[in-house]
Amino acid sequence: MSNLIRSTIVLAAALFVSATADASAETAHIFWKDLRPATQSAAENVGLPMIAAKLPDHGETLSLNLQDKSIQLAGYALPVDRDGDLVYQFLLVPWTGACSHMPTPPPNQIVLVTPAHPYKMSQAYQPVAVTGALKPDMEKSQLFILDGVSVIQSGYTVRKAEVAAVDSVPDTITLPVNSPWSFLNKKKN
């Protein structure tokens, strides 16, 4: 191999590593609390489940300081558009059971995610980390659940998202033991 070709390959590899490092350095790792105004009570303070009806603004006040920034947020994926185990769009929610087994969280606690590539998902509420540009954007999605169709309003979107499975969601809300949905706290093996 000639020195010119070898030098070109080394330069290309160095540029790729540099670009990847820059992109990850610009990604902010955020938590669910970052998506609601600082003055809004956390779910634990308003009683679980945290629902829009319990909030003065119905959960429609969005955090604009993250607009168009590259973020990474972990949560639970609830498919909106799927074909078998390939998911083309999903709602990212802060706790298992949200939207289908329990009342819907406020819009500022729901992110509508469109993966860059169809995401292979074996079960609803799979814990995932989503990376991409966050846009405050009230959107309505139809969610098909066992007892019919539900229209869910999300406060944010992430399009062309990179999606990766994770073992846990760091700031998840654990349902109280006396909740009829506490079985959702148990990790599936």
Coordinates of N, CA, C and O in Angstrom, one line a residue:
M1 N 0.8 -1.2 0.0 CA 0.0 0.0 0.0 C 0.9 1.2 0.0 O 1.8 1.3 0.8
S2 N 0.6 2.2 -0.8 CA 1.4 3.4 -0.9 C 1.3 4.2 0.3 O 0.3 4.2 1.0
N3 N 2.3 5.1 0.5 CA 2.3 6.0 1.7 C 1.1 7.0 1.6 O 0.5 7.4 2.6
L4 N 0.8 7.4 0.3 CA -0.3 8.4 0.1 C -1.6 7.8 0.6 O -2.4 8.4 1.3
I5 N -1.9 6.5 0.2 CA -3.1 5.9 0.5 C -3.2 5.7 2.0 O -4.2 5.9 2.7
R6 N -2.1 5.2 2.6 CA -2.0 5.0 4.0 C -2.2 6.3 4.8 O -3.0 6.3 5.8
S7 N -1.6 7.3 4.4 CA -1.8 8.6 5.0 C -3.3 9.1 4.9 O -3.8 9.7 5.9
T8 N -3.9 8.9 3.8 CA -5.3 9.3 3.6 C -6.2 8.5 4.5 O -7.1 9.1 5.1
I9 N -5.9 7.2 4.7 CA -6.8 6.4 5.6 C -6.6 6.8 7.0 O -7.6 7.0 7.8
V10 N -5.4 7.1 7.4 CA -5.1 7.6 8.8 C -5.8 8.9 9.1 O -6.4 9.1 10.1
L11 N -5.7 9.8 8.1 CA -6.3 11.2 8.2 C -7.8 11.0 8.3 O -8.5 11.6 9.2
A12 N -8.4 10.2 7.5 CA -9.9 10.0 7.5 C -10.3 9.4 8.8 O -11.3 9.8 9.4
A13 N -9.6 8.4 9.3 CA -9.9 7.8 10.6 C -9.8 8.9 11.8 O -10.7 8.9 12.6
A14 N -8.8 9.7 11.7 CA -8.6 10.7 12.8 C -9.7 11.8 12.7 O -10.3 12.2 13.7
L15 N -10.1 12.1 11.5 CA -11.2 13.1 11.3 C -12.5 12.5 11.9 O -13.3 13.2 12.5
F16 N -12.8 11.2 11.6 CA -14.0 10.5 12.0 C -14.0 10.5 13.6 O -15.0 10.8 14.2
V17 N -12.9 10.1 14.2 CA -12.8 10.1 15.6 C -13.0 11.5 16.2 O -13.8 11.6 17.2
S18 N -12.5 12.5 15.6 CA -12.6 13.8 16.1 C -14.1 14.3 16.0 O -14.6 14.9 16.9
A19 N -14.7 14.0 14.9 CA -16.1 14.4 14.7 C -17.0 13.7 15.6 O -17.9 14.3 16.2
T20 N -16.8 12.4 15.9 CA -17.6 11.7 16.8 C -17.4 12.2 18.2 O -18.4 12.4 19.0
A21 N -16.2 12.5 18.6 CA -15.9 13.1 20.0 C -16.6 14.5 20.1 O -17.2 14.7 21.1
D22 N -16.6 15.3 19.1 CA -17.2 16.6 19.1 C -18.7 16.5 19.3 O -19.4 17.2 20.0
A23 N -19.3 15.5 18.5 CA -20.8 15.4 18.5 C -21.2 14.9 19.9 O -22.2 15.4 20.4
S24 N -20.5 14.0 20.5 CA -20.9 13.5 21.8 C -20.7 14.5 22.9 O -21.4 14.6 23.9
A25 N -19.6 15.4 22.7 CA -19.4 16.4 23.7 C -20.5 17.5 23.7 O -20.8 18.1 24.7
E26 N -21.2 17.6 22.6 CA -22.2 18.6 22.4 C -23.6 18.1 22.9 O -24.5 18.8 23.0
T27 N -23.7 16.8 23.1 CA -25.0 16.2 23.6 C -25.1 16.4 25.1 O -24.3 15.9 25.8
A28 N -26.3 17.0 25.4 CA -26.6 17.2 26.9 C -27.4 16.0 27.4 O -28.4 15.6 26.8
H29 N -26.9 15.4 28.4 CA -27.7 14.3 29.1 C -28.7 14.9 30.0 O -28.3 15.5 31.0
I30 N -29.9 14.8 29.7 CA -31.0 15.5 30.5 C -31.8 14.5 31.2 O -31.8 13.3 30.9
F31 N -32.6 15.0 32.1 CA -33.6 14.2 32.9 C -35.0 14.7 32.7 O -35.2 15.8 32.2
W32 N -36.0 13.9 33.1 CA -37.4 14.3 32.9 C -37.7 15.7 33.5 O -38.4 16.4 33.0
K33 N -37.1 16.0 34.7 CA -37.3 17.3 35.3 C -36.9 18.4 34.5 O -37.5 19.5 34.6
D34 N -36.0 18.2 33.6 CA -35.5 19.3 32.7 C -36.6 19.7 31.6 O -36.4 20.7 31.0
L35 N -37.6 18.9 31.4 CA -38.6 19.1 30.4 C -39.8 19.9 31.0 O -40.7 20.3 30.2
R36 N -39.8 20.1 32.3 CA -40.9 20.9 32.9 C -40.4 22.1 33.5 O -39.2 22.2 33.9
P37 N -41.2 23.2 33.7 CA -40.7 24.4 34.3 C -40.3 24.1 35.8 O -40.9 23.2 36.4
A38 N -39.3 24.8 36.2 CA -38.8 24.6 37.6 C -39.9 24.8 38.6 O -39.8 24.2 39.7
T39 N -40.9 25.6 38.3 CA -41.9 25.9 39.3 C -43.0 24.8 39.3 O -43.8 24.8 40.3
Q40 N -43.0 23.9 38.4 CA -44.0 22.8 38.4 C -43.6 21.7 39.3 O -42.4 21.3 39.3
S41 N -44.5 21.2 40.1 CA -44.2 20.1 41.0 C -43.8 18.9 40.3 O -44.2 18.6 39.2
A42 N -43.0 18.1 41.0 CA -42.6 16.8 40.5 C -43.7 15.8 40.7 O -44.6 16.1 41.5
A43 N -43.7 14.7 40.0 CA -44.7 13.7 40.1 C -44.9 13.3 41.5 O -46.1 13.1 42.0
E44 N -43.9 13.1 42.3 CA -44.0 12.6 43.6 C -44.8 13.6 44.5 O -45.4 13.2 45.5
N45 N -44.7 14.9 44.2 CA -45.3 15.9 45.0 C -46.8 16.1 44.7 O -47.6 16.6 45.5
V46 N -47.3 15.7 43.5 CA -48.7 15.9 43.1 C -49.4 14.6 43.2 O -50.6 14.5 42.9
G47 N -48.7 13.5 43.6 CA -49.4 12.2 43.6 C -49.3 11.5 42.3 O -49.4 12.1 41.3
L48 N -49.0 10.2 42.4 CA -48.9 9.4 41.2 C -50.3 8.9 40.8 O -51.1 8.6 41.7
P49 N -50.6 8.8 39.6 CA -49.7 9.3 38.5 C -49.9 10.8 38.3 O -50.9 11.4 38.6
M50 N -48.8 11.4 37.9 CA -48.8 12.8 37.6 C -49.6 13.1 36.3 O -49.2 12.6 35.3
I51 N -50.7 13.6 36.5 CA -51.6 13.8 35.3 C -51.8 15.3 35.0 O -51.7 16.1 36.0
A52 N -52.1 15.7 33.8 CA -52.2 17.1 33.4 C -53.3 17.8 34.2 O -53.2 18.9 34.5
A53 N -54.4 17.1 34.5 CA -55.5 17.7 35.1 C -55.1 18.2 36.5 O -55.8 19.2 37.0
K54 N -54.1 17.7 37.1 CA -53.7 18.1 38.5 C -52.8 19.4 38.4 O -52.4 19.9 39.4
L55 N -52.4 19.8 37.2 CA -51.5 20.9 37.1 C -52.2 22.2 36.6 O -53.1 22.1 35.7
P56 N -51.9 23.4 37.1 CA -52.5 24.6 36.7 C -52.5 24.9 35.2 O -53.5 25.4 34.7
D57 N -51.4 24.5 34.6 CA -51.3 24.8 33.1 C -51.6 23.6 32.3 O -51.3 23.5 31.1
H58 N -52.1 22.5 33.0 CA -52.3 21.2 32.3 C -51.1 20.6 31.7 O -51.2 19.8 30.8
G59 N -49.9 21.0 32.2 CA -48.7 20.4 31.7 C -48.3 20.9 30.3 O -47.5 20.2 29.7
E60 N -48.8 22.0 29.9 CA -48.5 22.5 28.5 C -47.4 23.5 28.5 O -47.0 24.0 27.5
T61 N -46.8 23.9 29.7 CA -45.7 24.8 29.7 C -44.4 24.0 29.4 O -44.1 23.0 30.1
L62 N -43.7 24.3 28.3 CA -42.6 23.6 27.9 C -41.3 24.3 28.2 O -41.3 25.5 28.4
S63 N -40.2 23.6 28.3 CA -38.9 24.2 28.5 C -38.3 24.5 27.2 O -38.0 23.7 26.4
L64 N -38.1 25.8 27.0 CA -37.6 26.3 25.7 C -36.1 26.4 25.6 O -35.5 26.6 24.6
N65 N -35.4 26.3 26.8 CA -34.0 26.5 26.8 C -33.2 25.3 26.2 O -32.0 25.3 26.1
L66 N -33.9 24.2 25.9 CA -33.3 23.0 25.3 C -33.6 22.9 23.8 O -33.2 22.0 23.2
Q67 N -34.4 23.9 23.3 CA -34.8 23.8 21.9 C -33.7 23.7 20.9 O -32.7 24.4 21.0
D68 N -33.8 22.7 20.1 CA -32.9 22.4 19.0 C -31.5 22.0 19.5 O -30.6 21.9 18.7
K69 N -31.4 21.7 20.8 CA -30.1 21.2 21.3 C -30.1 19.7 21.2 O -31.1 19.0 21.3
S70 N -28.9 19.1 21.0 CA -28.8 17.7 21.0 C -28.8 17.2 22.4 O -28.0 17.6 23.3
I71 N -29.8 16.3 22.7 CA -29.9 15.8 24.0 C -29.9 14.3 24.0 O -30.1 13.6 23.0
Q72 N -29.7 13.7 25.2 CA -30.0 12.3 25.4 C -30.8 12.2 26.7 O -30.6 12.7 27.7
L73 N -31.9 11.4 26.5 CA -32.9 11.2 27.5 C -33.3 9.8 27.6 O -33.6 9.2 26.5
A74 N -33.3 9.2 28.8 CA -33.8 7.8 28.9 C -35.2 7.8 29.4 O -35.6 8.6 30.2
G75 N -35.9 6.8 28.9 CA -37.3 6.6 29.3 C -37.9 5.3 28.8 O -37.1 4.4 28.5
Y76 N -39.2 5.2 28.7 CA -39.8 4.0 28.3 C -40.5 4.2 27.0 O -41.3 5.1 26.9
A77 N -40.3 3.3 26.0 CA -40.8 3.4 24.7 C -42.2 2.8 24.6 O -42.4 1.6 25.0
L78 N -43.2 3.5 24.1 CA -44.5 3.0 23.9 C -44.8 3.2 22.4 O -45.0 4.3 21.9
P79 N -44.9 2.1 21.6 CA -45.0 2.2 20.1 C -46.3 2.9 19.7 O -47.3 2.7 20.2
V80 N -46.1 3.8 18.7 CA -47.2 4.5 18.1 C -47.4 3.9 16.7 O -48.5 3.6 16.3
D81 N -46.3 3.8 16.0 CA -46.3 3.2 14.6 C -45.3 2.1 14.5 O -44.1 2.3 14.7
R82 N -45.9 0.9 14.3 CA -45.0 -0.3 14.3 C -45.5 -1.3 13.2 O -46.7 -1.3 12.8
D83 N -44.6 -2.1 12.8 CA -44.9 -3.3 11.9 C -44.2 -4.5 12.5 O -42.9 -4.6 12.4
G84 N -44.9 -5.3 13.2 CA -44.3 -6.4 13.9 C -43.4 -5.9 15.0 O -43.9 -5.1 15.8
D85 N -42.1 -6.3 15.0 CA -41.2 -5.8 16.1 C -40.4 -4.5 15.6 O -39.6 -4.0 16.4
L86 N -40.7 -4.0 14.4 CA -40.0 -2.8 14.0 C -40.9 -1.6 14.3 O -42.1 -1.5 13.9
V87 N -40.3 -0.6 15.1 CA -41.1 0.5 15.5 C -40.5 1.7 14.7 O -39.3 2.0 14.7
Y88 N -41.5 2.5 14.1 CA -41.2 3.6 13.3 C -41.4 4.9 14.0 O -40.8 6.0 13.6
Q89 N -42.2 4.9 15.1 CA -42.4 6.1 15.9 C -42.9 5.6 17.3 O -43.7 4.6 17.3
F90 N -42.5 6.3 18.3 CA -43.0 5.9 19.7 C -43.0 7.1 20.6 O -42.4 8.1 20.3
L91 N -43.8 6.9 21.7 CA -43.8 7.9 22.7 C -42.8 7.5 23.8 O -42.7 6.3 24.2
L92 N -42.0 8.4 24.2 CA -41.0 8.2 25.3 C -41.7 8.8 26.5 O -42.0 10.0 26.6
V93 N -41.9 8.0 27.5 CA -42.6 8.4 28.8 C -41.7 8.1 30.0 O -40.8 7.2 29.9
P94 N -41.9 8.8 31.1 CA -41.0 8.7 32.3 C -41.2 7.5 33.1 O -40.4 7.2 34.0
W95 N -42.3 6.7 33.0 CA -42.5 5.6 33.9 C -43.3 4.5 33.1 O -44.1 4.8 32.2
T96 N -43.2 3.3 33.5 CA -43.9 2.2 32.8 C -45.4 2.3 33.2 O -45.8 2.7 34.2
G97 N -46.2 2.0 32.2 CA -47.6 2.0 32.4 C -48.3 3.3 31.9 O -49.5 3.4 31.8
A98 N -47.4 4.4 31.8 CA -48.0 5.7 31.4 C -48.7 5.6 30.0 O -48.2 4.9 29.1
C99 N -49.8 6.2 29.9 CA -50.6 6.3 28.7 C -51.5 5.1 28.4 O -52.6 5.2 27.8
S100 N -51.1 3.9 28.7 CA -52.0 2.8 28.4 C -52.5 2.1 29.7 O -53.7 1.7 29.7
H101 N -51.8 1.9 30.7 CA -52.3 1.3 31.9 C -52.7 2.3 33.0 O -53.3 1.9 33.9
M102 N -52.2 3.5 32.8 CA -52.4 4.5 33.8 C -52.8 5.8 33.1 O -52.6 5.9 31.9
P103 N -53.3 6.8 33.8 CA -53.6 8.1 33.1 C -52.3 8.6 32.4 O -51.2 8.3 32.8
T104 N -52.6 9.4 31.4 CA -51.5 10.0 30.6 C -50.7 11.1 31.4 O -51.3 11.9 32.0
P105 N -49.4 11.1 31.3 CA -48.6 12.2 31.9 C -48.9 13.5 31.2 O -49.4 13.5 30.1
P106 N -48.5 14.6 31.8 CA -48.7 15.9 31.1 C -47.9 15.9 29.8 O -46.9 15.2 29.7
P107 N -48.3 16.8 28.8 CA -47.5 16.8 27.6 C -46.0 17.1 27.8 O -45.2 16.6 27.0
N108 N -45.7 17.9 28.8 CA -44.3 18.2 29.0 C -43.5 17.1 29.6 O -42.3 17.2 29.9
Q109 N -44.1 15.9 29.7 CA -43.4 14.7 30.2 C -43.6 13.6 29.2 O -43.4 12.4 29.5
I110 N -43.9 13.9 27.9 CA -44.0 13.0 26.8 C -43.2 13.5 25.6 O -43.4 14.7 25.2
V111 N -42.4 12.6 25.0 CA -41.6 13.0 23.8 C -42.0 12.0 22.7 O -42.0 10.8 22.9
L112 N -42.4 12.6 21.6 CA -42.7 11.8 20.4 C -41.4 11.6 19.6 O -40.8 12.6 19.3
V113 N -41.0 10.4 19.5 CA -39.7 10.0 18.9 C -39.9 9.3 17.5 O -40.7 8.4 17.4
T114 N -39.2 9.8 16.6 CA -39.1 9.1 15.3 C -37.6 8.7 15.1 O -36.8 9.6 14.9
P115 N -37.4 7.4 15.2 CA -36.0 6.9 15.1 C -35.4 7.2 13.7 O -36.2 7.2 12.7
A116 N -34.1 7.4 13.6 CA -33.4 7.5 12.3 C -33.6 6.3 11.5 O -33.7 6.3 10.2
H117 N -33.6 5.1 12.1 CA -33.8 3.8 11.5 C -34.9 3.1 12.3 O -34.9 3.3 13.5
P118 N -35.7 2.3 11.7 CA -36.7 1.5 12.5 C -36.0 0.8 13.7 O -34.9 0.2 13.5
Y119 N -36.6 0.9 14.8 CA -36.0 0.3 16.0 C -36.7 -1.0 16.3 O -37.9 -1.1 16.4
K120 N -35.9 -2.0 16.5 CA -36.5 -3.4 16.8 C -36.8 -3.4 18.3 O -35.9 -3.3 19.2
M121 N -38.1 -3.7 18.6 CA -38.5 -3.7 20.0 C -39.4 -4.9 20.2 O -40.4 -5.1 19.5
S122 N -39.1 -5.6 21.3 CA -39.8 -6.8 21.5 C -41.0 -6.6 22.5 O -42.0 -7.4 22.5
Q123 N -41.1 -5.5 23.2 CA -42.2 -5.3 24.2 C -42.4 -3.8 24.4 O -41.4 -3.0 24.3
A124 N -43.6 -3.4 24.7 CA -43.9 -2.0 25.1 C -43.2 -1.7 26.4 O -43.0 -2.6 27.2
Y125 N -42.9 -0.5 26.6 CA -42.2 0.0 27.8 C -40.8 -0.5 28.0 O -40.3 -0.6 29.1
Q126 N -40.2 -0.8 26.8 CA -38.8 -1.1 26.9 C -38.0 0.1 27.2 O -38.2 1.2 26.7
P127 N -37.1 0.0 28.2 CA -36.2 1.2 28.5 C -35.2 1.5 27.4 O -34.5 0.6 27.0
V128 N -35.2 2.7 27.0 CA -34.3 3.2 25.9 C -33.7 4.5 26.2 O -34.3 5.3 27.0
A129 N -32.6 4.8 25.6 CA -32.1 6.2 25.6 C -32.2 6.7 24.2 O -31.9 6.1 23.2
V130 N -32.7 7.9 24.1 CA -32.9 8.6 22.8 C -31.9 9.8 22.7 O -31.8 10.6 23.7
T131 N -31.3 9.9 21.6 CA -30.3 11.0 21.3 C -30.7 11.7 20.0 O -31.0 11.0 19.0
G132 N -30.9 13.0 20.1 CA -31.2 13.8 18.9 C -31.6 15.2 19.3 O -31.5 15.6 20.5
A133 N -32.0 16.0 18.3 CA -32.4 17.4 18.5 C -33.8 17.5 19.1 O -34.7 17.0 18.5
L134 N -33.9 18.1 20.3 CA -35.2 18.2 21.0 C -35.9 19.5 20.5 O -35.3 20.5 20.4
K135 N -37.2 19.3 20.1 CA -38.0 20.4 19.7 C -39.2 20.5 20.5 O -40.0 19.5 20.6
P136 N -39.5 21.6 21.2 CA -40.8 21.8 21.9 C -41.8 21.9 20.8 O -41.7 22.7 19.9
D137 N -42.8 21.0 20.8 CA -43.7 20.9 19.7 C -44.9 20.1 20.2 O -44.8 18.9 20.3
M138 N -46.0 20.7 20.4 CA -47.2 20.0 20.9 C -47.8 19.2 19.7 O -48.1 19.8 18.6
E139 N -47.8 17.9 19.8 CA -48.4 17.1 18.8 C -49.3 16.0 19.4 O -49.1 15.6 20.5
K140 N -50.3 15.6 18.6 CA -51.2 14.6 19.0 C -50.9 13.3 18.2 O -50.7 13.4 17.0
S141 N -50.9 12.2 18.9 CA -50.7 10.9 18.3 C -51.8 10.0 18.7 O -52.3 10.1 19.9
Q142 N -52.2 9.1 17.8 CA -53.2 8.1 18.2 C -52.4 6.9 18.7 O -51.5 6.3 18.0
L143 N -52.8 6.4 19.8 CA -52.2 5.3 20.5 C -53.2 4.2 20.5 O -54.3 4.3 21.0
F144 N -52.9 3.0 19.9 CA -53.8 1.9 19.9 C -53.5 1.0 21.0 O -52.4 0.4 21.1
I145 N -54.5 0.9 22.0 CA -54.3 0.1 23.2 C -55.4 -0.9 23.2 O -56.3 -0.9 22.4
L146 N -55.3 -1.8 24.2 CA -56.2 -2.9 24.2 C -57.7 -2.6 24.2 O -58.5 -3.2 23.5
D147 N -58.1 -1.5 24.9 CA -59.5 -1.2 24.9 C -59.9 0.0 23.9 O -60.9 0.6 24.1
G148 N -59.1 0.2 22.9 CA -59.5 1.2 21.9 C -58.3 2.1 21.5 O -57.2 1.8 21.8
V149 N -58.7 3.2 21.0 CA -57.7 4.2 20.5 C -57.7 5.4 21.5 O -58.8 5.8 22.0
S150 N -56.5 5.9 21.9 CA -56.4 7.0 22.8 C -55.6 8.1 22.0 O -54.6 7.7 21.3
V151 N -56.0 9.3 22.1 CA -55.2 10.4 21.5 C -54.3 11.0 22.7 O -54.8 11.4 23.7
I152 N -53.0 11.0 22.4 CA -52.0 11.4 23.4 C -51.3 12.7 22.9 O -50.9 12.7 21.7
Q153 N -51.2 13.7 23.7 CA -50.6 14.9 23.3 C -49.2 14.9 23.9 O -49.0 14.8 25.2
S154 N -48.2 15.1 23.1 CA -46.8 15.1 23.5 C -46.3 16.6 23.4 O -46.8 17.3 22.5
G155 N -45.4 17.0 24.3 CA -44.9 18.3 24.3 C -43.6 18.5 23.5 O -43.2 19.7 23.2
Y156 N -42.9 17.4 23.2 CA -41.7 17.5 22.5 C -41.6 16.5 21.4 O -42.3 15.5 21.5
T157 N -40.7 16.7 20.5 CA -40.4 15.7 19.4 C -38.9 15.6 19.3 O -38.1 16.6 19.5
V158 N -38.5 14.4 18.9 CA -37.1 14.2 18.5 C -37.2 13.4 17.2 O -37.7 12.2 17.2
R159 N -36.8 13.9 16.1 CA -36.8 13.3 14.8 C -35.4 12.8 14.5 O -34.4 13.4 14.9
K160 N -35.3 11.8 13.7 CA -34.1 11.2 13.3 C -33.2 10.8 14.5 O -32.0 11.1 14.5
A161 N -33.9 10.3 15.5 CA -33.2 10.0 16.8 C -32.4 8.7 16.7 O -32.8 7.8 16.0
E162 N -31.4 8.7 17.4 CA -30.6 7.4 17.7 C -31.2 6.8 18.9 O -31.4 7.5 19.9
V163 N -31.5 5.6 18.8 CA -32.2 4.9 20.0 C -31.4 3.7 20.4 O -30.9 2.9 19.5
A164 N -31.1 3.6 21.7 CA -30.4 2.4 22.2 C -31.1 1.9 23.4 O -31.6 2.6 24.3
A165 N -31.1 0.6 23.5 CA -31.6 -0.1 24.7 C -30.7 0.2 25.9 O -29.5 0.3 25.8
V166 N -31.4 0.4 27.1 CA -30.6 0.6 28.3 C -31.2 -0.3 29.4 O -32.3 -0.8 29.2
D167 N -30.4 -0.6 30.4 CA -30.9 -1.5 31.5 C -31.9 -0.8 32.4 O -32.8 -1.5 33.0
S168 N -31.7 0.5 32.6 CA -32.6 1.2 33.5 C -32.7 2.7 33.2 O -31.9 3.2 32.4
V169 N -33.7 3.3 33.7 CA -33.9 4.7 33.5 C -33.5 5.4 34.8 O -34.2 5.1 35.9
P170 N -32.5 6.3 34.8 CA -32.0 6.8 36.1 C -32.9 7.6 36.9 O -32.9 7.5 38.2
D171 N -33.9 8.3 36.3 CA -34.8 9.1 37.1 C -36.2 8.7 37.0 O -37.1 9.4 37.1
T172 N -36.4 7.3 36.8 CA -37.7 6.8 36.7 C -38.5 7.0 38.0 O -37.9 7.1 39.1
I173 N -39.8 7.0 37.9 CA -40.7 7.1 39.1 C -41.2 5.7 39.4 O -41.7 5.1 38.6
T174 N -41.0 5.3 40.6 CA -41.4 4.0 41.1 C -42.8 4.2 41.7 O -43.0 5.1 42.5
L175 N -43.7 3.4 41.2 CA -45.1 3.5 41.7 C -45.2 3.0 43.1 O -44.5 2.1 43.5
P176 N -46.1 3.6 43.9 CA -46.2 3.2 45.3 C -46.7 1.8 45.4 O -47.4 1.3 44.5
V177 N -46.3 1.1 46.5 CA -46.6 -0.3 46.7 C -48.1 -0.6 46.6 O -48.6 -1.6 46.1
N178 N -48.9 0.4 47.1 CA -50.3 0.2 47.2 C -51.0 0.5 45.9 O -52.2 0.4 45.7
S179 N -50.3 0.9 44.8 CA -50.9 1.2 43.5 C -51.3 -0.1 42.8 O -50.6 -1.1 42.9
P180 N -52.5 -0.1 42.2 CA -52.9 -1.3 41.5 C -51.9 -1.7 40.3 O -51.9 -2.8 39.8
W181 N -51.1 -0.7 39.9 CA -50.1 -0.9 38.8 C -48.7 -1.2 39.3 O -47.8 -1.1 38.5
S182 N -48.5 -1.4 40.6 CA -47.2 -1.6 41.1 C -46.4 -2.8 40.5 O -45.2 -2.9 40.5
F183 N -47.2 -3.7 39.9 CA -46.5 -4.9 39.2 C -45.7 -4.4 38.1 O -44.7 -5.1 37.7
L184 N -45.9 -3.2 37.6 CA -45.1 -2.6 36.5 C -43.7 -2.2 37.0 O -42.8 -2.1 36.2
N185 N -43.5 -2.1 38.3 CA -42.2 -1.8 38.9 C -41.2 -3.0 38.7 O -40.0 -2.8 38.7
K186 N -41.8 -4.2 38.6 CA -40.9 -5.4 38.6 C -40.2 -5.5 37.3 O -40.8 -5.3 36.2
K187 N -38.9 -5.7 37.3 CA -38.1 -5.8 36.1 C -38.4 -7.2 35.5 O -38.4 -8.2 36.2
K188 N -38.6 -7.2 34.2 CA -38.9 -8.5 33.5 C -37.6 -9.1 33.2 O -36.6 -8.5 32.8
N189 N -37.5 -10.4 33.4 CA -36.3 -11.2 33.1 C -36.3 -11.8 31.7 O -37.2 -12.2 31.2

